Each structure stands twice: as structure tokens, then as C-alpha cells.
Short mmCIF file of C-alpha atoms in Angstrom, two decimals:
data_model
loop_
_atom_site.label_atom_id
_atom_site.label_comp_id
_atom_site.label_asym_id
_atom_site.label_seq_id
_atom_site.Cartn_x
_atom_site.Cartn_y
_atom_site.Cartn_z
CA UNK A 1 -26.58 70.68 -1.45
CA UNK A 2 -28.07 74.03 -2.15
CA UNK A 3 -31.82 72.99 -3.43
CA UNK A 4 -33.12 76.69 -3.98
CA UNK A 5 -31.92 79.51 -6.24
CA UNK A 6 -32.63 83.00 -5.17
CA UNK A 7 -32.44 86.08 -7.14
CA UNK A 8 -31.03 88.70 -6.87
CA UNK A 9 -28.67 88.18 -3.84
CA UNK A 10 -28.48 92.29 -3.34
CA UNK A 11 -30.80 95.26 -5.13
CA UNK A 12 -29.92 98.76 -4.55
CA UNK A 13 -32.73 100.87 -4.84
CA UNK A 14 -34.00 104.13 -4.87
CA UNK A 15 -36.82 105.06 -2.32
CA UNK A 16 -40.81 104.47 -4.61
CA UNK A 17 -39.27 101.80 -6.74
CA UNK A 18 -40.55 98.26 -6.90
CA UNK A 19 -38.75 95.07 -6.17
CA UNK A 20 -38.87 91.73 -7.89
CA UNK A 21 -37.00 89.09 -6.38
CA UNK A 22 -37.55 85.34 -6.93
CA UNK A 23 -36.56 81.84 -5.74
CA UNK A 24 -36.45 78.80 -8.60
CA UNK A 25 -35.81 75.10 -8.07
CA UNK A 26 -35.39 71.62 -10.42
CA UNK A 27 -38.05 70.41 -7.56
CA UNK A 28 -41.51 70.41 -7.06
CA UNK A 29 -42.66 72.55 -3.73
CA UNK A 30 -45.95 71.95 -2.05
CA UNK A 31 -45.04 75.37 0.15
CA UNK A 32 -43.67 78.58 -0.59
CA UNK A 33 -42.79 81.12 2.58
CA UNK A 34 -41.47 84.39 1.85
CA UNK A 35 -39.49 85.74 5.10
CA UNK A 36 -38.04 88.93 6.27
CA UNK A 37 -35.28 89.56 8.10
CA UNK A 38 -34.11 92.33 9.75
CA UNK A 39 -30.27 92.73 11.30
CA UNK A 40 -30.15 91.32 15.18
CA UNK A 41 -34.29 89.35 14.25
CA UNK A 42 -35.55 86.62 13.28
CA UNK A 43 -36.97 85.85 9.66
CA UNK A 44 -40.42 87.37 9.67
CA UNK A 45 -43.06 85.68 8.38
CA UNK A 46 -44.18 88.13 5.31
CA UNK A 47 -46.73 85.63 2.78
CA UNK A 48 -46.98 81.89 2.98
CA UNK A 49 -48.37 80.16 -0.47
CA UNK A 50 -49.38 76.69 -0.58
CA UNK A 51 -51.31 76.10 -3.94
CA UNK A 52 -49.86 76.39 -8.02
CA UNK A 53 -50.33 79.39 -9.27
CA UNK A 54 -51.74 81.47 -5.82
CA UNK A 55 -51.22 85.28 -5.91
CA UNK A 56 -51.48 86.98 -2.63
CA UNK A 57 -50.78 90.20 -1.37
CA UNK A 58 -49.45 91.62 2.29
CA UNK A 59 -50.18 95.64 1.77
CA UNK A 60 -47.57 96.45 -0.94
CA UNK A 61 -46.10 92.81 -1.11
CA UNK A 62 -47.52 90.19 -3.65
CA UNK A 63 -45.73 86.80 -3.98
CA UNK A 64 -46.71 83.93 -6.32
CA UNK A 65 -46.51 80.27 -6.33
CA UNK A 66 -45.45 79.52 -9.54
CA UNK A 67 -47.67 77.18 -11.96
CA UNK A 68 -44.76 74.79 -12.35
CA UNK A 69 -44.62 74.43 -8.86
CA UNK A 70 -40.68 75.34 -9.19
CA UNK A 71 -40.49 78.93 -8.32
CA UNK A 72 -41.78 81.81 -6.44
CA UNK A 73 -41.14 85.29 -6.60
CA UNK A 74 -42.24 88.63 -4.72
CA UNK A 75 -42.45 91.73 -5.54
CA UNK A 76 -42.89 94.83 -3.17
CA UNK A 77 -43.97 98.06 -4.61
CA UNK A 78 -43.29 101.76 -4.04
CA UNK A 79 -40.71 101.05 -1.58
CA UNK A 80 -39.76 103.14 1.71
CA UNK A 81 -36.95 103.24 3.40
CA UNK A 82 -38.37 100.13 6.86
CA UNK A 83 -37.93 97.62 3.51
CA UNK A 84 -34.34 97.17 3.77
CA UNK A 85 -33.86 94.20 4.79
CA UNK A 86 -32.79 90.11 3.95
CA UNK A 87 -35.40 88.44 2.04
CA UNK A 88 -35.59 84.72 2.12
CA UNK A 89 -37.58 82.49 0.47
CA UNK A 90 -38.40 78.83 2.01
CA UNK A 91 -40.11 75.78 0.58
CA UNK A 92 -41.01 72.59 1.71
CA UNK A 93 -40.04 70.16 -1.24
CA UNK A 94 -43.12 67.93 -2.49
CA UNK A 95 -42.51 64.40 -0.50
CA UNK A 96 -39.80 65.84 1.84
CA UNK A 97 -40.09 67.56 5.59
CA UNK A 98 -37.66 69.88 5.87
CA UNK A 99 -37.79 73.76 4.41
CA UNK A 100 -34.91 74.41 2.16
CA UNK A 101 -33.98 78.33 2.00
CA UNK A 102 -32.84 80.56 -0.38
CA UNK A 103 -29.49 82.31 0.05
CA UNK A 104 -31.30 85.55 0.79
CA UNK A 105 -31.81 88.78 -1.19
CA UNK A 106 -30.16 92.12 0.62
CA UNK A 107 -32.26 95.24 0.01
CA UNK A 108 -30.95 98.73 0.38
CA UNK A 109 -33.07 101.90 -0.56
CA UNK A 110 -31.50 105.19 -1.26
CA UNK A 111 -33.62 107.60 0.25
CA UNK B 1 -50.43 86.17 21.05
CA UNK B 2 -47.13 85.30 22.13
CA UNK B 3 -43.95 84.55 19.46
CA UNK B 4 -41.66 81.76 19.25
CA UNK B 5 -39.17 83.06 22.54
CA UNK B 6 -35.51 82.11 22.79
CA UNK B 7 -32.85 83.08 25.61
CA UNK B 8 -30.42 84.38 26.05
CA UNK B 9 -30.29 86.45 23.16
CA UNK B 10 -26.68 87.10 23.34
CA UNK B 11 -23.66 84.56 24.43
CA UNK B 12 -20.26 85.10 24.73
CA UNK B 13 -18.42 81.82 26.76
CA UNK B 14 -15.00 80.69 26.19
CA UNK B 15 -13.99 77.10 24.19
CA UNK B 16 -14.68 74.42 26.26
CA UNK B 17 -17.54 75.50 28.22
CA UNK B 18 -21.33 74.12 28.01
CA UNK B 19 -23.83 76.29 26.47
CA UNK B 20 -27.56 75.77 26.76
CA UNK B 21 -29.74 77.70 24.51
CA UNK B 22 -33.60 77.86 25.23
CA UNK B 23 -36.78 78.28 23.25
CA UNK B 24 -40.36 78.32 24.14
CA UNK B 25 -43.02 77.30 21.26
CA UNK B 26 -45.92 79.51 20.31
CA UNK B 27 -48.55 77.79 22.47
CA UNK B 28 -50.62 75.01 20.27
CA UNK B 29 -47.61 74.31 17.76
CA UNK B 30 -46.77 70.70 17.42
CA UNK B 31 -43.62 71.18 15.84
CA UNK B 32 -40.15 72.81 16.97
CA UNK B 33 -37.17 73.27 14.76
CA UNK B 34 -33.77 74.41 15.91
CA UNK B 35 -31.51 76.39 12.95
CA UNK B 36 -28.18 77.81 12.84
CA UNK B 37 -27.47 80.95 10.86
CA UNK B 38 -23.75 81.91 9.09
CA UNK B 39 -22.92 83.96 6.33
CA UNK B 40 -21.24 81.33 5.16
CA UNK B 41 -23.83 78.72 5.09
CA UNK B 42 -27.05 80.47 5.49
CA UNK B 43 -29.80 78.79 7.41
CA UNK B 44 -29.35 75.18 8.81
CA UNK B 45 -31.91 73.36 10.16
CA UNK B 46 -30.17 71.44 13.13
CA UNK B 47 -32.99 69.28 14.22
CA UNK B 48 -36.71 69.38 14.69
CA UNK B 49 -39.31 67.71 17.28
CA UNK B 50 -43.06 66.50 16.56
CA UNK B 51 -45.15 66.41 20.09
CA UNK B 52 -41.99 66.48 21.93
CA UNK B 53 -40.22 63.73 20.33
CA UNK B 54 -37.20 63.97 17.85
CA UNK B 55 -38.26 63.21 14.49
CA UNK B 56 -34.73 64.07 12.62
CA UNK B 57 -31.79 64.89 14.05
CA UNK B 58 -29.71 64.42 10.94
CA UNK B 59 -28.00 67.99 10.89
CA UNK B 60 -26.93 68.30 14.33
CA UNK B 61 -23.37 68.56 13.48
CA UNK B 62 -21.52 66.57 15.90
CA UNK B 63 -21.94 64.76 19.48
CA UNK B 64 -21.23 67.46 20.86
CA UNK B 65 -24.41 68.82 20.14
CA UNK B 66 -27.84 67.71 21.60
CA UNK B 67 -31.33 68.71 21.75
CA UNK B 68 -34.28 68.03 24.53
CA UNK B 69 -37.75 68.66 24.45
CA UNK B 70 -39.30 67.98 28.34
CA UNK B 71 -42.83 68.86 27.02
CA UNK B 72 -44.68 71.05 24.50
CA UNK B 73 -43.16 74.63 25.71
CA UNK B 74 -39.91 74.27 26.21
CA UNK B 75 -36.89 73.10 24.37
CA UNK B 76 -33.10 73.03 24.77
CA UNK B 77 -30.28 72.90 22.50
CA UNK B 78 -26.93 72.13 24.29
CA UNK B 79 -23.49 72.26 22.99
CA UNK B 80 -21.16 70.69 25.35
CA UNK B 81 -17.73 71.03 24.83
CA UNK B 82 -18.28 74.22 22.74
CA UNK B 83 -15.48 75.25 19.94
CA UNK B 84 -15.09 78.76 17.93
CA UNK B 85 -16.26 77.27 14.91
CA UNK B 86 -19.73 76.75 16.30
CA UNK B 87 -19.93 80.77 16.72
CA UNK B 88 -23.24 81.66 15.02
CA UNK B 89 -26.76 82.50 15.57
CA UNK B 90 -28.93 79.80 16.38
CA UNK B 91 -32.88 79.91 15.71
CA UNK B 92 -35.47 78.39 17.32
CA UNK B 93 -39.03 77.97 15.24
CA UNK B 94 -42.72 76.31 15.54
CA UNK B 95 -45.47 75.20 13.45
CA UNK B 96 -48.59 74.04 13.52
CA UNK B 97 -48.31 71.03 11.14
CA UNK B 98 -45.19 70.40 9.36
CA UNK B 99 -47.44 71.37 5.94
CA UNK B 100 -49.61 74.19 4.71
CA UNK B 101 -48.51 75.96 7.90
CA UNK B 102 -46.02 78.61 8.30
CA UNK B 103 -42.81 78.01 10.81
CA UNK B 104 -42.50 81.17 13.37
CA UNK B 105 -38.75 82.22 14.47
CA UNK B 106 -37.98 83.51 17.75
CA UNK B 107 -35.60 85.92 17.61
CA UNK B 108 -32.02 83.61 18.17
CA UNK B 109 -29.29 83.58 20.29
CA UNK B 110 -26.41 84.81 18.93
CA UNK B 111 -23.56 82.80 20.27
CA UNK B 112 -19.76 83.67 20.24
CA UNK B 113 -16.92 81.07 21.47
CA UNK B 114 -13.67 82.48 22.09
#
């Protein structure tokens, strides 16, 4: 069953704003990998986060690994229009070997 | 360096017919995974290989499916006979270590069964 909540599952946007999207879980995650996918790609690999409570930044992404070890989010600032996109989050559950994904979050920017 | 490379990228066969997808690792990576992609159920990780050898195969869906890994850069996913209902975009990923390391996706094959 589905293992990972992601939020929102769509943001519409106007071009500048920032994004805040996040992934949240009843388990315990040793990995969080934030992915972007773009239509007819592959997820890209955007931030990978292995320790509680690790903040790190790609350019105008930041994603965190949340303290409780039960959630991640990312947020992407002043956004332009190469953004839009599916974001996934992934984690690898603490104990298990398989990456569970979120259900995606669809971003479109009004430019 | 090179990415995670899958062919063909497109497939359109008819019901019945075999269909071989391909992937090549990112050169070092221990680890391949093989996914499937609907709307309906997201990503699916099909099965995944450690040093060549099948470590779970546990969402393959049916016999009809099957996976091969002859050595450490190259990989097959077969699906022999092929149905509608296994229409979808299939991914093909590496690692270095199945923790604290990222998993790289090729591009997939997106695969459509009359």
C-alpha cells in the first residue's frame, strides 16, 4: 500500500513565486530523494538527503530531512517558467530496500 | 559521464508479441532497478539486481514477465506474451549502494500493446 504522502498533488503558480511541497510518512526513512520529472524523461535527480534534520540547497531548491525522520519537503524559490514539472519525492524506509514514492506534485507557472 | 541508457525509447507491438526492453547501468553502479510508470499507479519498482544477480523480484507482475542481467552493463526486461494492460512506461535505474546513494533513471521506454 501507498507508504508516502505527498503534498500538494498540483500548484498553479504565478511566474517569481515560491513552492513548498512536502512528502510525510508513519515510517522512519534513512533517505530522502527529491526527483524531477519532465513529460517524455526520466525523474531527475534534484537533492538527495540522508541525515535528520539536513538542509541543502540545489541553486533555488532547498529540501529538508525532517527531524522526525517522517517527512521531507522542498521548496523552490522565485520560480521561472523550465520549473514546471512532476515532483516526486522517494525514500528508502529505515530497515527496508526498496524506495517508496510519492504520488507526485504537478507544477504549472503562469507566466 | 554517461546516464543510466534504455532502448528503444518508444514501442508500439501488437498483443501477443515478445518485447525486450534494454538498459545499460551508469558504469561503477552495483545496483539496477527496473520500474513501471502509470497514472494510475505511479512508480513500480518491478525488480532490482545487486552485482548482476536478482535480489527481489517480488513486483514483477506475472510470468510473463522476466528480467536478465548477463553482466554489470547490460540488463533486459522481457515481457513475453505481451497484453494491453501492460501499456506503460517502463524505467530502468542504478545506484551505487542500495543506501546513502542516489538511484539514476534512464530515460524509459514507453511501451504501447494494441
Amino acid at each position: 500500500g501507498q507508504q508516502l504522502n505527498q503534498s500538494p498533488q498540483s500548484m498553479f503558480i504565478q511566474e517569481g513565486e515560491d513552492v513548498s511541497m512536502n512528502c510525510t510518512s508513519s515510517s522512519i526513512f534513512n533517505t530522502w530523494l527529491w526527483y524531477k520529472q519532465d513529460p517524455g524523461e526520466g525523474p531527475v535527480l534534484l537533492i538527495a538527503l540522508y541525515k535528520a534534520g539536513e538542509l541543502t540547497s540545489n541553486g533555488r531548491l532547498t529540501a529538508q530531512f525532517g527531524i522526525t525522520r517522517k517527512d521531507s519537503f522542498l521548496n523552490i524559490s522565485a520560480s521561472i517558467p523550465s520549473d514546471v514539472g512532476i515532483y516526486f519525492c522517494a525514500g528508502l524506509i529505515q530497515g527496508a530496500q526498496k524506495l517508496v514514492f510519492g504520488q507526485g506534485t504537478r507544477l504549472t507557472i503562469n507566466p | 559521464d554517461a546516464g543510466v541508457i534504455q532502448s528503444p525509447r518508444h514501442e508500439v507491438t501488437e498483443m501477443g508479441q515478445e518485447v525486450t526492453l534494454r538498459c545499460k547501468p551508469i558504469s561503477g553502479h552495483d545496483y539496477l532497478f527496473w520500474y513501471r510508470q502509470t497514472m494510475m499507479r505511479g512508480l513500480e519498482l518491478l525488480i532490482y539486481f545487486n552485482n548482476n544477480v536478482p535480489i527481489d523480484d517480488s513486483g514483477m507482475p506475472e510470468d510473463r514477465f522476466s528480467a536478465k542481467m548477463p553482466n554489470a552493463s547490460f540488463s533486459t526486461l522481457k515481457i513475453q506474451p505481451s497484453e494491453p494492460r501492460d501499456s506503460a512506461v517502463y524505467f530502468c535505474a542504478s545506484s551505487r549502494r542500495l543506501e546513502n546513494q542516489p538511484q539514476h533513471f534512464g530515460d524509459g521506454t514507453r511501451l504501447s500493446i494494441l
